[in-house]
Structures are given as structure tokens and as C-alpha cells.
Short mmCIF file of N, CA, C and O in Angstrom, two decimals:
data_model
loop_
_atom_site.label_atom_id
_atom_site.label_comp_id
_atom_site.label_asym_id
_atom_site.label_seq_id
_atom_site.Cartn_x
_atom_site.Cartn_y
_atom_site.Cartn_z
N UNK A 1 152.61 26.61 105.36
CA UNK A 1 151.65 27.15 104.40
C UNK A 1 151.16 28.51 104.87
O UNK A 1 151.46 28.90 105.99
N UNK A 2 150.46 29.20 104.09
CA UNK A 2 150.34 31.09 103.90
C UNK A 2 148.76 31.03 103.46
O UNK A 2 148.58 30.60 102.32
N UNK A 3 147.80 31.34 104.07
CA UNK A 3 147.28 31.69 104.20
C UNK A 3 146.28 33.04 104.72
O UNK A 3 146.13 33.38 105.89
N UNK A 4 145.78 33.58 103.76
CA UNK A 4 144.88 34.96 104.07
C UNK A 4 143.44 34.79 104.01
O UNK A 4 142.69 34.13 103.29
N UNK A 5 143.27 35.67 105.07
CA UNK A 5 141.99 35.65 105.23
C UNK A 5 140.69 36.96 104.91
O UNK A 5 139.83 36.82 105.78
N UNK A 6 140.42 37.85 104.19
CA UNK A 6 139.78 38.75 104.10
C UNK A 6 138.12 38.38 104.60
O UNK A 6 137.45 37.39 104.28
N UNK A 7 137.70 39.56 105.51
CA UNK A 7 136.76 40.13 105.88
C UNK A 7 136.37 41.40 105.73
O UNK A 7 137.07 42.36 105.43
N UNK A 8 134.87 41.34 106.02
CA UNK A 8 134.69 42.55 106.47
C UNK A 8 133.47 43.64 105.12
O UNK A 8 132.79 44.65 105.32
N UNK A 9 133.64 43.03 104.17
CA UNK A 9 132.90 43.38 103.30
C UNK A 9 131.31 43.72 103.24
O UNK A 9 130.77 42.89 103.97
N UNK A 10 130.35 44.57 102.69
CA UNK A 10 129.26 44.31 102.83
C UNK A 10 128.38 45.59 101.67
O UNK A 10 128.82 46.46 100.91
N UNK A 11 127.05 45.15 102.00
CA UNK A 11 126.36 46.73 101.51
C UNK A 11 126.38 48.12 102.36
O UNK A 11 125.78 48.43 103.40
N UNK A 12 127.11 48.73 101.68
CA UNK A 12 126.57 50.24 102.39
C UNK A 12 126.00 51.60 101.23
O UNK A 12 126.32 51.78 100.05
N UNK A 13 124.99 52.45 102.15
CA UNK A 13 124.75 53.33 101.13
C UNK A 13 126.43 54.60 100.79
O UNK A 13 127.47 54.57 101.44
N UNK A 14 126.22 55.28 99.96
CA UNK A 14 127.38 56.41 98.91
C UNK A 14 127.56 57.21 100.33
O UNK A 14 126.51 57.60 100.84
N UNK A 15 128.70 57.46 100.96
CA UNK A 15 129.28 58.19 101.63
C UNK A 15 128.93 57.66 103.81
O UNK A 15 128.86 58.33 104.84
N UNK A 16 128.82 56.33 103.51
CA UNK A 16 128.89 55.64 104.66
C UNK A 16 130.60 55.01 105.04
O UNK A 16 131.66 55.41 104.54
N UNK A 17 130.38 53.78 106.20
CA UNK A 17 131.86 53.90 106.07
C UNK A 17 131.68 51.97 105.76
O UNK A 17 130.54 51.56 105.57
N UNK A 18 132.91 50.91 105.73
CA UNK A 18 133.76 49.82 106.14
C UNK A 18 134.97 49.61 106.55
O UNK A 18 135.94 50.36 106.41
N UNK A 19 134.94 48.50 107.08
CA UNK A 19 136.33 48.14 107.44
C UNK A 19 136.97 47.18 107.01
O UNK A 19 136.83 46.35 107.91
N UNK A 20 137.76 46.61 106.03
CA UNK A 20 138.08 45.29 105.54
C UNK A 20 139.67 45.13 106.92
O UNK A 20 140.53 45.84 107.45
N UNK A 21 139.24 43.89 106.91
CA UNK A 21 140.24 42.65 107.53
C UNK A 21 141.03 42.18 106.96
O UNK A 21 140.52 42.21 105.84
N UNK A 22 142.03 41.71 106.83
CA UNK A 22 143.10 40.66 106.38
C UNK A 22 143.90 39.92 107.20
O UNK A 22 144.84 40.48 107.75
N UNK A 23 143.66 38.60 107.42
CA UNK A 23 144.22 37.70 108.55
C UNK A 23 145.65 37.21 107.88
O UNK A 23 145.73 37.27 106.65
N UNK A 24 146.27 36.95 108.30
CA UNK A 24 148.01 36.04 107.74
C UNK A 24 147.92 35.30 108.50
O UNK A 24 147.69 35.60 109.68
N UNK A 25 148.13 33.72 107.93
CA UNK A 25 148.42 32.99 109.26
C UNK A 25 149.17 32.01 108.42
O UNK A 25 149.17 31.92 107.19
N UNK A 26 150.06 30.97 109.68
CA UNK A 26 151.31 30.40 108.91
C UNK A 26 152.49 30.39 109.55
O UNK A 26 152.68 30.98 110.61
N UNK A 27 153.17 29.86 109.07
CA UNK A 27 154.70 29.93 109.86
C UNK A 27 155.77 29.52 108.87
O UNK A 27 155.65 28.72 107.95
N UNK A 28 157.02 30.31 109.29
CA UNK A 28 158.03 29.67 108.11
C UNK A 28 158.52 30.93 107.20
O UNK A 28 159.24 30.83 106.20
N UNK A 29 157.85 32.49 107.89
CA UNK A 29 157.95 33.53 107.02
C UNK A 29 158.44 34.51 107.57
O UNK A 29 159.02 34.17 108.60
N UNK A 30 158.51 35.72 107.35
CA UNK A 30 157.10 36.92 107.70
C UNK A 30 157.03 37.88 106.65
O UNK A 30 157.83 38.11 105.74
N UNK A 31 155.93 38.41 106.94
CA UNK A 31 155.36 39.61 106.07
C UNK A 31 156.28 41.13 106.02
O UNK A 31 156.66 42.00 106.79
N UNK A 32 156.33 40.88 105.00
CA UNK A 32 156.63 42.24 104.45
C UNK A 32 155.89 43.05 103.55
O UNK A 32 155.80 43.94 104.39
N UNK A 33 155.38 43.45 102.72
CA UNK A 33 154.12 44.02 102.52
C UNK A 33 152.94 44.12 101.75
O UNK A 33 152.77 44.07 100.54
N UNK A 34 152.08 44.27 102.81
CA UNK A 34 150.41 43.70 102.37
C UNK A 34 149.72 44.97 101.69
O UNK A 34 150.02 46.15 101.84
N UNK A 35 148.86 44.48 101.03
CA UNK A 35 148.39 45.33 100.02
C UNK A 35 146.83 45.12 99.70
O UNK A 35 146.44 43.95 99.68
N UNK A 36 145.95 46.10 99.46
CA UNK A 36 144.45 45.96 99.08
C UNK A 36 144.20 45.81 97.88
O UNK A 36 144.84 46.50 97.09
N UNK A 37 143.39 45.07 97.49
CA UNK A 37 143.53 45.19 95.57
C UNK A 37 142.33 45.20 95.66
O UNK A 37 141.75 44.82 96.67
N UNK A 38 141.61 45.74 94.39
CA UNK A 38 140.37 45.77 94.21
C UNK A 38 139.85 45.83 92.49
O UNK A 38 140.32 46.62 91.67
N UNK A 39 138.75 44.75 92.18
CA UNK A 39 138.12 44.71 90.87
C UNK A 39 136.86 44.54 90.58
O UNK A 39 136.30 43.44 90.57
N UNK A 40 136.11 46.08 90.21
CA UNK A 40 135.37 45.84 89.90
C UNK A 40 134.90 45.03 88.32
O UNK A 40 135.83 44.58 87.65
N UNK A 41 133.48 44.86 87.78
CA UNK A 41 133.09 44.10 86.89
C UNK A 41 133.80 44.99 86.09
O UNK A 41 134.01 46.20 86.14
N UNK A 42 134.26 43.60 84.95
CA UNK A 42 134.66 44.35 83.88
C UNK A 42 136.12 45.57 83.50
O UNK A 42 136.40 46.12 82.44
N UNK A 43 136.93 45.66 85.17
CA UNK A 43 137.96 46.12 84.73
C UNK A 43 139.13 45.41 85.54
O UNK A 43 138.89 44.59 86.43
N UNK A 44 140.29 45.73 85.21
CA UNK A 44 141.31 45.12 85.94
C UNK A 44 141.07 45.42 87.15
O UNK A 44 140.11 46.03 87.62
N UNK A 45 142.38 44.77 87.90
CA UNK A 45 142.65 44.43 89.25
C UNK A 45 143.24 45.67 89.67
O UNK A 45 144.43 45.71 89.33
N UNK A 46 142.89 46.63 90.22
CA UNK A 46 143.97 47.15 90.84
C UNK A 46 144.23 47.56 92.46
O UNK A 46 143.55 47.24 93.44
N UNK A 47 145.60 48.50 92.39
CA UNK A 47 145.89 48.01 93.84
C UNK A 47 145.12 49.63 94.58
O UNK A 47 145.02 50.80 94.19
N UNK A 48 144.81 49.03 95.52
CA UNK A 48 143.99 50.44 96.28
C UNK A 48 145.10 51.29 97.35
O UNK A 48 145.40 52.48 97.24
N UNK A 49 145.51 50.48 98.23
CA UNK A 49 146.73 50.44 99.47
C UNK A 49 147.76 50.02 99.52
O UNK A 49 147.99 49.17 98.66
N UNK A 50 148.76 50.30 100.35
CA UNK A 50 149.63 49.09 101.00
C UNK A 50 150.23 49.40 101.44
O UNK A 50 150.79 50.44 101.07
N UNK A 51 150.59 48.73 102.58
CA UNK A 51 151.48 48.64 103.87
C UNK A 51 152.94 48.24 103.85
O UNK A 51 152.97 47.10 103.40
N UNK A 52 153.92 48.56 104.06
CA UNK A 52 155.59 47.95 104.05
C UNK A 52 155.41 47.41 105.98
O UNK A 52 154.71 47.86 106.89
N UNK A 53 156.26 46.45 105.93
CA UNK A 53 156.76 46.29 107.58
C UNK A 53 156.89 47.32 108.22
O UNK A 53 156.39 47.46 109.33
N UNK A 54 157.60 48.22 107.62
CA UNK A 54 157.99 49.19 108.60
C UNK A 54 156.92 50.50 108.62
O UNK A 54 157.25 51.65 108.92
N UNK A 55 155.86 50.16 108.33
CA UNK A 55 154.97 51.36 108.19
C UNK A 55 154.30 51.93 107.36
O UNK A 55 153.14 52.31 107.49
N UNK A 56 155.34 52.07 105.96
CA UNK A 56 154.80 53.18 105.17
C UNK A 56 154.26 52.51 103.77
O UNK A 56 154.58 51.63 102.97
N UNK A 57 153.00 53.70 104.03
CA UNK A 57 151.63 53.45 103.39
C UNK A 57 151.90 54.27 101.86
O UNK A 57 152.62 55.26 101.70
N UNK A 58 151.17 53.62 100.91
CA UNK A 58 150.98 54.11 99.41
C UNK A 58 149.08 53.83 99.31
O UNK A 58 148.50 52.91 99.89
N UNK A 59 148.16 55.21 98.16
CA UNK A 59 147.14 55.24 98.11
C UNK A 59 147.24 55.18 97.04
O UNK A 59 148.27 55.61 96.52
N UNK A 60 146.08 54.57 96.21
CA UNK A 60 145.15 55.35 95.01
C UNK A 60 144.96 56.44 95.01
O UNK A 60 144.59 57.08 95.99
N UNK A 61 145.26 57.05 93.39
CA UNK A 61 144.79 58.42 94.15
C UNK A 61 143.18 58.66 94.69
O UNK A 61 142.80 59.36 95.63
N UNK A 62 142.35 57.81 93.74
CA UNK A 62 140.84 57.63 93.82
C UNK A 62 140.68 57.56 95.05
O UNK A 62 139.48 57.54 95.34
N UNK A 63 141.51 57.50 96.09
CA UNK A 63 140.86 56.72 97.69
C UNK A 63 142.03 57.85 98.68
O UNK A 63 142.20 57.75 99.90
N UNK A 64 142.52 58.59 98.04
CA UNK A 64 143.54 59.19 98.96
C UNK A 64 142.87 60.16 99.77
O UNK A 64 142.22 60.95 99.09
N UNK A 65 142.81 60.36 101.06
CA UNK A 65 141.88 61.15 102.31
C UNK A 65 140.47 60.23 102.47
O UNK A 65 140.06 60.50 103.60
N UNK A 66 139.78 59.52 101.99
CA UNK A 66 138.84 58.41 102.28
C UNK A 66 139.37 57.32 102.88
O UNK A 66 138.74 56.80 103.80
N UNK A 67 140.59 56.80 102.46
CA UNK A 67 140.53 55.14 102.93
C UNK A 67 141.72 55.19 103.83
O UNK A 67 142.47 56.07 103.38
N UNK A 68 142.32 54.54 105.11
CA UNK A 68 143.50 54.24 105.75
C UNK A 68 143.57 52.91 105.91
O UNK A 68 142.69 52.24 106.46
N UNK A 69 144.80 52.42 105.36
CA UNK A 69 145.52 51.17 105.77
C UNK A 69 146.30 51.23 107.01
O UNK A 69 147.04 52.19 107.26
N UNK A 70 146.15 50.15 107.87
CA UNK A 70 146.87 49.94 109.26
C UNK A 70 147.37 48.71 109.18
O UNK A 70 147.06 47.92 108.29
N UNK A 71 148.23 48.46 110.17
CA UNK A 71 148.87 46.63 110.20
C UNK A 71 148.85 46.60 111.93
O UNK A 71 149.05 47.67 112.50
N UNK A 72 148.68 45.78 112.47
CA UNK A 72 148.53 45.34 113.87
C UNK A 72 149.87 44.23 113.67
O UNK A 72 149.56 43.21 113.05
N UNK A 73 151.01 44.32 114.03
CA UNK A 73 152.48 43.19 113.36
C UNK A 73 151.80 41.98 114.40
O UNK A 73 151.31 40.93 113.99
N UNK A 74 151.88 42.33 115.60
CA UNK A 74 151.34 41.22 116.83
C UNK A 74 150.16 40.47 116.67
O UNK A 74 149.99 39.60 117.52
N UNK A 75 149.22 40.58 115.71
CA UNK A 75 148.27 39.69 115.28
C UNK A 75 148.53 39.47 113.74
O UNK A 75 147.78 38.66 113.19
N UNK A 76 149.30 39.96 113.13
CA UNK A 76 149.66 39.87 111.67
C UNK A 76 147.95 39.82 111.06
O UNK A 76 147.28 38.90 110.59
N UNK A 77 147.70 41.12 111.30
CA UNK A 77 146.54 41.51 110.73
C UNK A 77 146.65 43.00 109.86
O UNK A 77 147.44 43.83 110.32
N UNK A 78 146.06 43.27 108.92
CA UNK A 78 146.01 44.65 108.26
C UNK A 78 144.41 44.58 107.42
O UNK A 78 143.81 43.80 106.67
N UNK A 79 144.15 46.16 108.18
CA UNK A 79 142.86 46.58 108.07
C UNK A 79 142.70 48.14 107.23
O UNK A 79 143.27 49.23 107.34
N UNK A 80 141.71 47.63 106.41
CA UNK A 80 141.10 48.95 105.85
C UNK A 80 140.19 49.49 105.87
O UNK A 80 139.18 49.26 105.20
N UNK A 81 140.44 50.62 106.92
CA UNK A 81 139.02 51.64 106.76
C UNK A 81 138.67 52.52 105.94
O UNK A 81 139.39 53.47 105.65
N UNK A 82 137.05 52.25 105.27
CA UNK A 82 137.17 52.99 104.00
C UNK A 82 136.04 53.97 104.25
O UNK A 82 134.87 53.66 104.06
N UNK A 83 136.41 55.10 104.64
CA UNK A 83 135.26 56.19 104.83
C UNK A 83 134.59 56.47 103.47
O UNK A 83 134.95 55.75 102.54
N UNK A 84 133.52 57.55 103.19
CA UNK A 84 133.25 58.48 102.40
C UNK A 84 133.02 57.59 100.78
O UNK A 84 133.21 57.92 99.61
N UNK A 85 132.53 56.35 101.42
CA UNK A 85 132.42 55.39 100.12
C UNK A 85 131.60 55.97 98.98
O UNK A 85 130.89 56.97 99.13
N UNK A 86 131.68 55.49 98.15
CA UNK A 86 131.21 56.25 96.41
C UNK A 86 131.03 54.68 95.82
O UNK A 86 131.66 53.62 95.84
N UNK A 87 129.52 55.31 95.19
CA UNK A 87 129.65 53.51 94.04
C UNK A 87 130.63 53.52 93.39
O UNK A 87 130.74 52.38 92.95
N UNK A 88 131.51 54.17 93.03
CA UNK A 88 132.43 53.85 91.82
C UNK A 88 133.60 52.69 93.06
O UNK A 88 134.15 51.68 92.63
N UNK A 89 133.72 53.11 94.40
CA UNK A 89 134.01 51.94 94.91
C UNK A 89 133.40 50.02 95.27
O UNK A 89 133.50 48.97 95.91
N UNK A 90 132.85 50.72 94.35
CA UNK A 90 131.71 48.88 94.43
C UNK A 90 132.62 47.88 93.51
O UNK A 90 132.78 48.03 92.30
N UNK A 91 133.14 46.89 94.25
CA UNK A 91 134.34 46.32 93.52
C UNK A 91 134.06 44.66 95.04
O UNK A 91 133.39 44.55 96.07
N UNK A 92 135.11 43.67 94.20
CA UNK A 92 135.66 42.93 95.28
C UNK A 92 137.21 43.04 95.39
O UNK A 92 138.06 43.05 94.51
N UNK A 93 137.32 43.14 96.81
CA UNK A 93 138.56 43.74 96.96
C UNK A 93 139.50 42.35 98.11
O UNK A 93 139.12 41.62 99.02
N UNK A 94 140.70 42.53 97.47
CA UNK A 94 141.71 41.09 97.73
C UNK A 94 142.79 41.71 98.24
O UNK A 94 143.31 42.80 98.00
N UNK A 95 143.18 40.34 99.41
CA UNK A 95 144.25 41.28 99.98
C UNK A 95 145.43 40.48 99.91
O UNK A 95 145.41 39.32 100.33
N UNK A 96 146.63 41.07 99.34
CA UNK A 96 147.67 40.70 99.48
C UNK A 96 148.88 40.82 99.60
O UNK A 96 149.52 41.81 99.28
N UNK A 97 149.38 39.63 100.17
CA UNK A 97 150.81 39.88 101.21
C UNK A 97 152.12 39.40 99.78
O UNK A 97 151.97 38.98 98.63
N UNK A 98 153.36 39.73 100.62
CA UNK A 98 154.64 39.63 100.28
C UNK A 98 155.17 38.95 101.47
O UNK A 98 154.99 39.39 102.61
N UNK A 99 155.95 37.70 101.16
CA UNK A 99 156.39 37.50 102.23
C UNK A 99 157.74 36.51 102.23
O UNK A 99 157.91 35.69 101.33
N UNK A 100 158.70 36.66 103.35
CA UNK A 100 159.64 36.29 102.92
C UNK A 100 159.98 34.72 104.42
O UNK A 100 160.07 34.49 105.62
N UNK A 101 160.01 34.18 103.17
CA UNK A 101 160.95 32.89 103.64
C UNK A 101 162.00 33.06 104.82
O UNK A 101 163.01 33.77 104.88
N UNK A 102 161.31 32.01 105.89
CA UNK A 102 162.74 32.08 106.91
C UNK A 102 163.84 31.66 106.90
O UNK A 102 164.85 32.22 107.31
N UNK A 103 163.74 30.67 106.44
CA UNK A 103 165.01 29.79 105.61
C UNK A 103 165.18 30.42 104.06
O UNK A 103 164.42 30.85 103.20
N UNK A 104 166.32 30.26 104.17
CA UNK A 104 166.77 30.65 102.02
C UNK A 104 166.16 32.29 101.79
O UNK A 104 166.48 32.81 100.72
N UNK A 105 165.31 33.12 102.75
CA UNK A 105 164.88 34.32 102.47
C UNK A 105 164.13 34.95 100.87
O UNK A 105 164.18 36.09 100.41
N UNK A 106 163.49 33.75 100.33
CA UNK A 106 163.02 34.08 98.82
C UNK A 106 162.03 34.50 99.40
O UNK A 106 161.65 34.31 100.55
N UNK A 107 161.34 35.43 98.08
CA UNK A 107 160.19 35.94 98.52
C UNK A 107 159.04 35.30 98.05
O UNK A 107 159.35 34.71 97.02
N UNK A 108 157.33 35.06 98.43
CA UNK A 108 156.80 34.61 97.95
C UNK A 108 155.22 35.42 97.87
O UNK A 108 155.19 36.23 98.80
N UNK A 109 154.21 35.44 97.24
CA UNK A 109 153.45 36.16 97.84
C UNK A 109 151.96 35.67 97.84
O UNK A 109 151.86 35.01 96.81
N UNK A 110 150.85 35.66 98.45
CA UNK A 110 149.75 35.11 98.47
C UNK A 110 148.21 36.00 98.80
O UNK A 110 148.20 36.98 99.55
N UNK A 111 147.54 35.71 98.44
CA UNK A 111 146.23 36.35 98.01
C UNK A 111 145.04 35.86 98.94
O UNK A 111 144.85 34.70 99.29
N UNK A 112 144.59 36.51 99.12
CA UNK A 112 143.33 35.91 100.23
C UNK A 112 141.56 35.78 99.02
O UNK A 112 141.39 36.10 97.84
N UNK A 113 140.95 35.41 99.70
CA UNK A 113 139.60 35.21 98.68
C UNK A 113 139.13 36.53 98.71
O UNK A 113 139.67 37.31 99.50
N UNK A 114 137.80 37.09 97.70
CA UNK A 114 137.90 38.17 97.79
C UNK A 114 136.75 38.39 98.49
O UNK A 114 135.96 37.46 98.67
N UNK A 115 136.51 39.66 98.98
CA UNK A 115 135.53 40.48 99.42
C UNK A 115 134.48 41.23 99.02
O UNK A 115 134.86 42.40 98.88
N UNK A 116 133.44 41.10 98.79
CA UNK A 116 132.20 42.02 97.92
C UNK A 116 131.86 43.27 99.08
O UNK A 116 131.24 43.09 100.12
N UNK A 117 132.37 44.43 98.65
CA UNK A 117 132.04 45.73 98.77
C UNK A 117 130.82 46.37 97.83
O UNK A 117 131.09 46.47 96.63
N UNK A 118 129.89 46.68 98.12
CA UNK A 118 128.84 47.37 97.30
C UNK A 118 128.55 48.80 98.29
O UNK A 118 128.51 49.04 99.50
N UNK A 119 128.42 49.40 97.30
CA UNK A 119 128.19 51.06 97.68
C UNK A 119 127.45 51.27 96.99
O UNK A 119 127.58 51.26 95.77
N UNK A 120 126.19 51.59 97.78
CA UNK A 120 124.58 51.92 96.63
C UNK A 120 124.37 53.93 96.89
O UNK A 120 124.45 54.68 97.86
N UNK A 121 124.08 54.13 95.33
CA UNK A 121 123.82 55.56 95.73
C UNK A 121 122.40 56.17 96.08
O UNK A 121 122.29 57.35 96.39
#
């Protein structure tokens, strides 16, 4: 079983910083690539980040020079630091993986609970 774990969420005031967490844990896989999603009230889901195995990162443009995605592979962790926060980032934000089957190699993918980010101006 696949399990995620998001942390890290909280109040901060307009142009402070966070760090969101994302734990993977499990066996029977591995990750290939994790991703930040984020929704605030009232609009869709969308994706903020994301990470491939091998490194390479995709932004929002809304968050591009504010936010960096990292992956730690040896703790199968991926973290987002989100500088230069703005209320329009006040959302809960979900993190999720891609991941592929060790056996049979299908892919499958799973979602962690979400995170309440608030950015007060």
C-alpha cells in the first residue's frame, strides 16, 4: 500500500515564507513523479510544481521565482519551499505522486490529505 503524507502547512502573514512536506511510504513501487496541487475555495485543483525522478522541475507560472520543489530519493520525501507568499496563495495544497509498480510496471498514482496554507495580508 501507498501512502502520502503532507505537512507543513500553516498561517503566515503576505510575503513571509513555508515549507510543505510530502512523505511516500510503502513498498512494491517507486516514485516517479510527485507533484504539488493546490485549491483554493471555490476554484479548481490545480497543479503548482513537480518533480520527475530524475530531477526536473515544472512551475506555475503564478509561483515561478517564489516557490522551489526538491525530492530527497533516500527518504522518498519532496518538499516545497514557498517564499514571497501572497493571499492569492491561500489554498489547501495536496501532494501527489506517480508511481510505478515493481512487478507488471503499471502505473498508479496517489494523493496525500491536504494541507491548509493561509497567507494573511
Amino acid at each position: 500500500q501507498v501512502q502520502l503524507v503532507g505537512s507543513g502547512g500553516g498561517l503566515v502573514q503576505a510575503g513571509g515564507s513555508l515549507r510543505l512536506s510530502c512523505a511516500v511510504s510503502g513498498s512494491g513501487f517507486s516514485i516517479n513523479t510527485v507533484s504539488w496541487y493546490r485549491q483554493a475555495p471555490g476554484k479548481q485543483r490545480e497543479l503548482v510544481a513537480g518533480i520527475s525522478s530524475a530531477g526536473s522541475t515544472n512551475y506555475a507560472d503564478s509561483v515561478k521565482g517564489r516557490f522551489t520543489i526538491s525530492r530527497d530519493n533516500a527518504k522518498n520525501t519532496v518538499d516545497l519551499q514557498m517564499n514571497s507568499l501572497k493571499p492569492e496563495d491561500t489554498a489547501v495544497y495536496y501532494c501527489n505522486a506517480i508511481l510505478i509498480r515493481s512487478i507488471g510496471g503499471s502505473f498508479l498514482t496517489s494523493w496525500s490529505q491536504g494541507t491548509q496554507v493561509t497567507v494573511s495580508s
